[in-house]
mmCIF file of C-alpha atoms and ligand atoms in Angstrom:
data_model
loop_
_atom_site.group_PDB
_atom_site.id
_atom_site.type_symbol
_atom_site.label_atom_id
_atom_site.label_comp_id
_atom_site.label_asym_id
_atom_site.label_seq_id
_atom_site.Cartn_x
_atom_site.Cartn_y
_atom_site.Cartn_z
ATOM 1 C CA MET A 1 156.578 179.064 95.073
ATOM 2 C CA VAL A 2 157.663 177.869 98.553
ATOM 3 C CA GLU A 3 159.668 174.627 98.609
ATOM 4 C CA LEU A 4 158.828 172.104 101.306
ATOM 5 C CA LYS A 5 161.993 170.387 102.456
ATOM 6 C CA THR A 6 162.332 166.729 103.074
ATOM 7 C CA ALA A 7 163.853 165.345 106.257
ATOM 8 C CA ALA A 8 167.207 164.915 104.507
ATOM 9 C CA GLU A 9 167.062 168.401 103.087
ATOM 10 C CA LEU A 10 166.268 169.809 106.617
ATOM 11 C CA ASP A 11 169.292 168.008 107.863
ATOM 12 C CA ALA A 12 171.365 169.442 105.056
ATOM 13 C CA MET A 13 170.178 172.905 106.057
ATOM 14 C CA ARG A 14 171.084 172.122 109.607
ATOM 15 C CA ASP A 15 174.699 171.324 108.366
ATOM 16 C CA ALA A 16 174.862 174.789 106.696
ATOM 17 C CA GLY A 17 173.318 176.394 109.800
ATOM 18 C CA ARG A 18 175.853 174.699 112.039
ATOM 19 C CA VAL A 19 178.667 176.506 109.998
ATOM 20 C CA VAL A 20 176.821 179.839 110.541
ATOM 21 C CA GLY A 21 176.462 179.170 114.270
ATOM 22 C CA THR A 22 180.054 178.398 114.546
ATOM 23 C CA ILE A 23 181.157 181.544 112.698
ATOM 24 C CA LEU A 24 178.940 183.662 115.035
ATOM 25 C CA ASP A 25 180.410 182.004 118.162
ATOM 26 C CA THR A 26 183.971 182.475 116.822
ATOM 27 C CA VAL A 27 183.294 186.152 115.976
ATOM 28 C CA ARG A 28 181.833 186.667 119.456
ATOM 29 C CA GLN A 29 184.952 185.230 121.036
ATOM 30 C CA VAL A 30 187.422 187.165 118.858
ATOM 31 C CA ALA A 31 185.610 190.585 119.197
ATOM 32 C CA ASP A 32 187.269 192.727 121.794
ATOM 33 C CA VAL A 33 188.423 196.172 122.484
ATOM 34 C CA HIS A 34 191.027 197.262 119.808
ATOM 35 C CA VAL A 35 190.119 194.313 117.420
ATOM 36 C CA SER A 36 189.271 195.516 114.003
ATOM 37 C CA LEU A 37 186.183 194.713 112.181
ATOM 38 C CA ARG A 38 188.294 193.297 109.325
ATOM 39 C CA GLU A 39 189.892 190.883 111.716
ATOM 40 C CA LEU A 40 186.422 189.560 112.503
ATOM 41 C CA ASP A 41 185.777 188.993 108.807
ATOM 42 C CA GLU A 42 189.066 187.148 108.587
ATOM 43 C CA ALA A 43 188.134 184.876 111.496
ATOM 44 C CA ALA A 44 184.738 184.198 109.804
ATOM 45 C CA ARG A 45 186.453 183.384 106.470
ATOM 46 C CA ALA A 46 188.700 180.886 108.255
ATOM 47 C CA VAL A 47 185.696 179.035 109.572
ATOM 48 C CA LEU A 48 184.091 178.920 106.130
ATOM 49 C CA ARG A 49 187.252 177.533 104.632
ATOM 50 C CA GLU A 50 187.601 175.034 107.351
ATOM 51 C CA ALA A 51 183.972 173.711 106.742
ATOM 52 C CA GLY A 52 184.292 173.801 102.854
ATOM 53 C CA ALA A 53 181.383 176.319 102.892
ATOM 54 C CA GLY A 54 180.871 179.212 100.617
ATOM 55 C CA SER A 55 179.498 182.757 101.492
ATOM 56 C CA PRO A 56 176.199 184.085 100.205
ATOM 57 C CA PHE A 57 177.273 187.528 101.429
ATOM 58 C CA LEU A 58 180.600 187.884 99.517
ATOM 59 C CA ASN A 59 179.893 189.741 96.192
ATOM 60 C CA TYR A 60 176.169 189.802 96.913
ATOM 61 C CA ARG A 61 174.630 192.679 95.029
ATOM 62 C CA PRO A 62 170.889 193.186 95.537
ATOM 63 C CA SER A 63 169.012 195.902 93.533
ATOM 64 C CA PHE A 64 169.566 198.480 96.328
ATOM 65 C CA ALA A 65 173.339 198.102 96.441
ATOM 66 C CA ALA A 66 175.629 200.161 94.303
ATOM 67 C CA THR A 67 178.667 197.809 94.738
ATOM 68 C CA PRO A 68 178.922 194.102 95.486
ATOM 69 C CA PHE A 69 179.347 193.310 99.272
ATOM 70 C CA PRO A 70 183.005 192.843 99.923
ATOM 71 C CA ALA A 71 182.964 190.552 103.055
ATOM 72 C CA VAL A 72 181.518 187.323 104.430
ATOM 73 C CA ILE A 73 180.007 189.016 107.475
ATOM 74 C CA CYS A 74 178.143 192.345 108.135
ATOM 75 C CA THR A 75 179.398 194.167 111.052
ATOM 76 C CA SER A 76 177.035 196.886 112.327
ATOM 77 C CA VAL A 77 178.365 199.091 115.131
ATOM 78 C CA ASN A 78 176.211 201.294 117.432
ATOM 79 C CA ASP A 79 173.860 203.372 115.276
ATOM 80 C CA ALA A 80 174.371 201.073 112.304
ATOM 81 C CA ILE A 81 171.333 198.758 112.077
ATOM 82 C CA VAL A 82 172.442 196.319 109.446
ATOM 83 C CA HIS A 83 174.700 195.775 106.443
ATOM 84 C CA GLY A 84 177.756 197.345 107.938
ATOM 85 C CA ILE A 85 181.001 196.556 105.955
ATOM 86 C CA PRO A 86 183.974 195.113 108.013
ATOM 87 C CA ASP A 87 186.700 197.711 107.723
ATOM 88 C CA ASP A 88 189.737 198.885 109.735
ATOM 89 C CA TYR A 89 187.611 200.310 112.544
ATOM 90 C CA ARG A 90 188.851 199.030 115.825
ATOM 91 C CA LEU A 91 186.195 198.183 118.461
ATOM 92 C CA ARG A 92 185.929 200.448 121.606
ATOM 93 C CA ASP A 93 184.735 199.624 125.063
ATOM 94 C CA GLY A 94 180.974 199.718 125.090
ATOM 95 C CA ASP A 95 180.369 199.470 121.257
ATOM 96 C CA LEU A 96 177.126 197.563 120.411
ATOM 97 C CA LEU A 97 178.091 195.192 117.540
ATOM 98 C CA GLY A 98 175.702 193.351 115.271
ATOM 99 C CA VAL A 99 177.213 190.503 113.305
ATOM 100 C CA ASP A 100 175.218 188.988 110.451
ATOM 101 C CA CYS A 101 176.547 185.859 108.674
ATOM 102 C CA GLY A 102 175.521 183.396 106.061
ATOM 103 C CA ALA A 103 176.966 180.125 104.602
ATOM 104 C CA VAL A 104 176.122 177.884 101.777
ATOM 105 C CA LEU A 105 176.989 174.132 102.161
ATOM 106 C CA ASP A 106 176.150 171.469 99.657
ATOM 107 C CA GLY A 107 173.724 173.821 97.915
ATOM 108 C CA TRP A 108 171.818 174.826 101.019
ATOM 109 C CA ALA A 109 171.866 178.302 102.758
ATOM 110 C CA GLY A 110 171.954 179.384 106.486
ATOM 111 C CA ASP A 111 171.568 182.982 107.714
ATOM 112 C CA ALA A 112 171.891 184.231 111.255
ATOM 113 C CA ALA A 113 172.872 187.290 113.280
ATOM 114 C CA ILE A 114 173.760 188.215 116.898
ATOM 115 C CA SER A 115 174.214 191.501 118.719
ATOM 116 C CA PHE A 116 176.349 192.048 121.705
ATOM 117 C CA VAL A 117 178.374 194.647 123.498
ATOM 118 C CA VAL A 118 182.138 194.753 123.449
ATOM 119 C CA GLY A 119 183.668 195.336 126.873
ATOM 120 C CA THR A 120 181.334 196.987 129.469
ATOM 121 C CA PRO A 121 177.647 197.312 128.448
ATOM 122 C CA GLN A 122 175.402 200.279 129.230
ATOM 123 C CA PRO A 123 172.080 198.977 130.714
ATOM 124 C CA ALA A 124 170.147 200.589 127.893
ATOM 125 C CA ASP A 125 172.111 198.551 125.344
ATOM 126 C CA SER A 126 171.658 195.335 127.376
ATOM 127 C CA LEU A 127 167.929 196.046 127.468
ATOM 128 C CA LEU A 128 167.747 196.601 123.738
ATOM 129 C CA ILE A 129 169.599 193.404 122.925
ATOM 130 C CA ASP A 130 167.647 191.373 125.486
ATOM 131 C CA THR A 131 164.386 192.630 123.898
ATOM 132 C CA ALA A 132 165.490 191.818 120.318
ATOM 133 C CA GLU A 133 166.367 188.336 121.560
ATOM 134 C CA GLN A 134 162.972 187.940 123.228
ATOM 135 C CA ALA A 135 161.244 189.103 119.985
ATOM 136 C CA LEU A 136 163.252 186.590 118.001
ATOM 137 C CA ALA A 137 162.258 183.679 120.494
ATOM 138 C CA ALA A 138 158.636 184.738 120.355
ATOM 139 C CA GLY A 139 158.758 184.824 116.552
ATOM 140 C CA ILE A 140 160.356 181.426 116.366
ATOM 141 C CA ALA A 141 157.771 180.052 119.004
ATOM 142 C CA ALA A 142 154.988 181.247 116.671
ATOM 143 C CA ALA A 143 156.386 179.368 113.694
ATOM 144 C CA VAL A 144 154.241 176.227 114.147
ATOM 145 C CA VAL A 145 152.342 174.134 111.624
ATOM 146 C CA GLY A 146 148.888 175.590 110.934
ATOM 147 C CA ALA A 147 149.844 179.160 112.054
ATOM 148 C CA ARG A 148 150.432 181.980 109.584
ATOM 149 C CA ILE A 149 153.245 184.308 108.600
ATOM 150 C CA GLY A 150 151.353 187.111 110.377
ATOM 151 C CA ASP A 151 151.432 185.258 113.717
ATOM 152 C CA ILE A 152 155.277 185.369 113.561
ATOM 153 C CA SER A 153 155.254 189.097 112.582
ATOM 154 C CA HIS A 154 152.771 189.834 115.352
ATOM 155 C CA ALA A 155 154.817 188.055 118.017
ATOM 156 C CA ILE A 156 157.933 190.033 117.107
ATOM 157 C CA GLY A 157 156.273 193.369 116.690
ATOM 158 C CA THR A 158 154.244 193.152 119.970
ATOM 159 C CA ILE A 159 157.336 192.698 122.022
ATOM 160 C CA ALA A 160 159.313 195.426 120.215
ATOM 161 C CA ARG A 161 156.491 198.041 120.462
ATOM 162 C CA ALA A 162 155.769 197.244 124.149
ATOM 163 C CA ALA A 163 159.360 198.236 124.858
ATOM 164 C CA GLY A 164 159.070 201.465 122.809
ATOM 165 C CA TYR A 165 161.479 200.555 120.191
ATOM 166 C CA GLY A 166 161.342 201.232 116.541
ATOM 167 C CA ILE A 167 161.136 198.413 114.032
ATOM 168 C CA MET A 168 163.278 199.040 110.959
ATOM 169 C CA GLU A 169 161.052 199.683 108.041
ATOM 170 C CA ASP A 170 161.406 197.884 104.549
ATOM 171 C CA PHE A 171 163.514 195.019 106.038
ATOM 172 C CA GLY A 172 162.548 191.865 107.784
ATOM 173 C CA GLY A 173 162.870 188.025 107.674
ATOM 174 C CA HIS A 174 162.519 185.866 104.633
ATOM 175 C CA GLY A 175 162.166 182.436 103.216
ATOM 176 C CA ILE A 176 165.494 180.611 102.848
ATOM 177 C CA GLY A 177 166.555 177.358 101.255
ATOM 178 C CA ARG A 178 168.646 176.783 98.149
ATOM 179 C CA GLN A 179 168.982 180.716 98.120
ATOM 180 C CA MET A 180 169.610 182.940 101.024
ATOM 181 C CA HIS A 181 166.661 185.210 100.179
ATOM 182 C CA GLU A 182 163.544 183.554 99.000
ATOM 183 C CA ASP A 183 159.719 184.134 99.288
ATOM 184 C CA PRO A 184 157.840 184.845 101.453
ATOM 185 C CA GLY A 185 158.870 187.959 103.335
ATOM 186 C CA VAL A 186 158.454 187.732 107.068
ATOM 187 C CA PRO A 187 157.832 191.268 108.365
ATOM 188 C CA ASN A 188 158.681 192.209 111.863
ATOM 189 C CA GLU A 189 155.289 193.562 112.585
ATOM 190 C CA GLY A 190 151.851 192.346 111.368
ATOM 191 C CA ARG A 191 148.467 191.075 112.009
ATOM 192 C CA PRO A 192 147.872 187.613 113.443
ATOM 193 C CA GLY A 193 145.941 185.092 111.352
ATOM 194 C CA ARG A 194 147.076 186.678 108.076
ATOM 195 C CA GLY A 195 149.501 185.641 105.427
ATOM 196 C CA MET A 196 150.709 182.207 104.201
ATOM 197 C CA ARG A 197 149.827 179.255 106.354
ATOM 198 C CA LEU A 198 152.815 177.457 107.761
ATOM 199 C CA ARG A 199 153.505 173.824 106.782
ATOM 200 C CA HIS A 200 156.045 171.156 107.772
ATOM 201 C CA GLY A 201 159.255 171.619 105.830
ATOM 202 C CA MET A 202 159.150 175.471 105.351
ATOM 203 C CA THR A 203 162.214 177.219 106.387
ATOM 204 C CA PHE A 204 162.551 180.875 107.297
ATOM 205 C CA ALA A 205 165.126 183.452 108.474
ATOM 206 C CA ILE A 206 163.459 185.352 111.310
ATOM 207 C CA GLU A 207 165.228 188.648 112.213
ATOM 208 C CA PRO A 208 163.994 191.430 114.374
ATOM 209 C CA MET A 209 165.889 194.752 113.811
ATOM 210 C CA LEU A 210 165.062 197.167 116.678
ATOM 211 C CA ILE A 211 165.847 200.795 117.020
ATOM 212 C CA ALA A 212 166.393 202.272 120.580
ATOM 213 C CA GLY A 213 165.140 205.734 119.596
ATOM 214 C CA GLY A 214 161.696 204.419 118.629
ATOM 215 C CA ARG A 215 161.678 205.545 114.939
ATOM 216 C CA ASP A 216 161.296 203.001 112.151
ATOM 217 C CA LYS A 217 163.235 205.040 109.518
ATOM 218 C CA TYR A 218 166.820 204.454 108.387
ATOM 219 C CA ARG A 219 169.373 206.232 106.219
ATOM 220 C CA THR A 220 172.109 204.831 104.010
ATOM 221 C CA ALA A 221 175.702 205.734 104.789
ATOM 222 C CA ALA A 222 178.188 207.024 102.216
ATOM 223 C CA ASP A 223 179.540 203.491 101.563
ATOM 224 C CA GLY A 224 176.189 202.690 100.043
ATOM 225 C CA TRP A 225 175.631 199.636 102.244
ATOM 226 C CA THR A 226 175.553 200.440 105.882
ATOM 227 C CA LEU A 227 171.910 201.368 107.132
ATOM 228 C CA LEU A 228 171.981 203.751 110.038
ATOM 229 C CA THR A 229 169.332 205.023 112.396
ATOM 230 C CA THR A 230 168.219 208.551 111.632
ATOM 231 C CA ASP A 231 168.403 209.789 115.187
ATOM 232 C CA GLY A 232 171.835 208.369 116.093
ATOM 233 C CA SER A 233 170.343 205.952 118.595
ATOM 234 C CA ARG A 234 171.533 202.349 118.743
ATOM 235 C CA ALA A 235 170.050 199.236 117.095
ATOM 236 C CA ALA A 236 170.076 195.595 117.705
ATOM 237 C CA HIS A 237 169.682 192.769 115.066
ATOM 238 C CA VAL A 238 169.350 189.104 115.821
ATOM 239 C CA GLU A 239 168.384 186.320 113.498
ATOM 240 C CA HIS A 240 168.066 182.556 113.155
ATOM 241 C CA THR A 241 167.192 180.238 110.219
ATOM 242 C CA ILE A 242 164.443 177.906 111.473
ATOM 243 C CA ALA A 243 162.364 175.090 110.061
ATOM 244 C CA VAL A 244 158.660 174.632 110.708
ATOM 245 C CA THR A 245 158.245 170.972 111.576
ATOM 246 C CA ASP A 246 155.441 168.676 112.915
ATOM 247 C CA ASP A 247 157.489 168.532 116.112
ATOM 248 C CA GLY A 248 157.634 172.291 116.461
ATOM 249 C CA PRO A 249 160.041 175.017 115.328
ATOM 250 C CA ARG A 250 163.568 173.768 114.747
ATOM 251 C CA ILE A 251 166.454 176.194 115.045
ATOM 252 C CA LEU A 252 169.084 175.415 112.335
ATOM 253 C CA THR A 253 171.775 178.113 112.900
ATOM 254 C CA VAL A 254 173.403 176.905 116.119
ATOM 255 C CA PRO A 255 176.811 175.306 116.198
HETATM 256 MG MG1 MG B 301 171.260 187.679 108.025
HETATM 257 MG MG1 MG B 302 168.345 187.275 106.762
#
């Protein structure tokens, strides 16, 4: 069952998304060489507190996880694709950092992610991140009334494959609303014209996860949460929560 949101509900989701966008902006500003991942989580917690918002990440425990998630953001460094736990690791020059964040405000969820390089970027990392952002933009652009989920997937996958990158298997975008993770899934690769037809008031988190080495597989780190590339290559993850509307796609997770 996919809930179609009213105009007021979309505005409420925009308010939740604004908190998410503000957190990601804040973390990007705080992240620097020698700053610890835990300090980034603390900065994110402060924004949530200030906004009176809750975290859908904190204590989240999906079926694949052995322990509840202990933080309000995921911080995934270099060969970590997603779900990295903010710990005492201090960022180094050239690290590729993915930050994933959620917020719940007045009963509505937002979910978004950014990837960026701390300090001086290597050209290969900049290209990987740029491509992930292009794939996200293409996926969002495909999220129009009358199109289908497969059109979003196809738009993302086409850009990722053309660049020779791997597309992380098993994980992708999702419906979002009162819960962070709702039906339907929004795969990062697929066939155009297939899947659920998009209607005004549907809301999705669209999130390409690209792997530089070109393989789709991942492995789970000893902490039970962090998902790593199998070849040690770097990965980029970017995400927005968007609404399908009669006026076109509306990005909800910006400040
Ligand atoms: Mg996310
Ligand atoms: Mg998500």
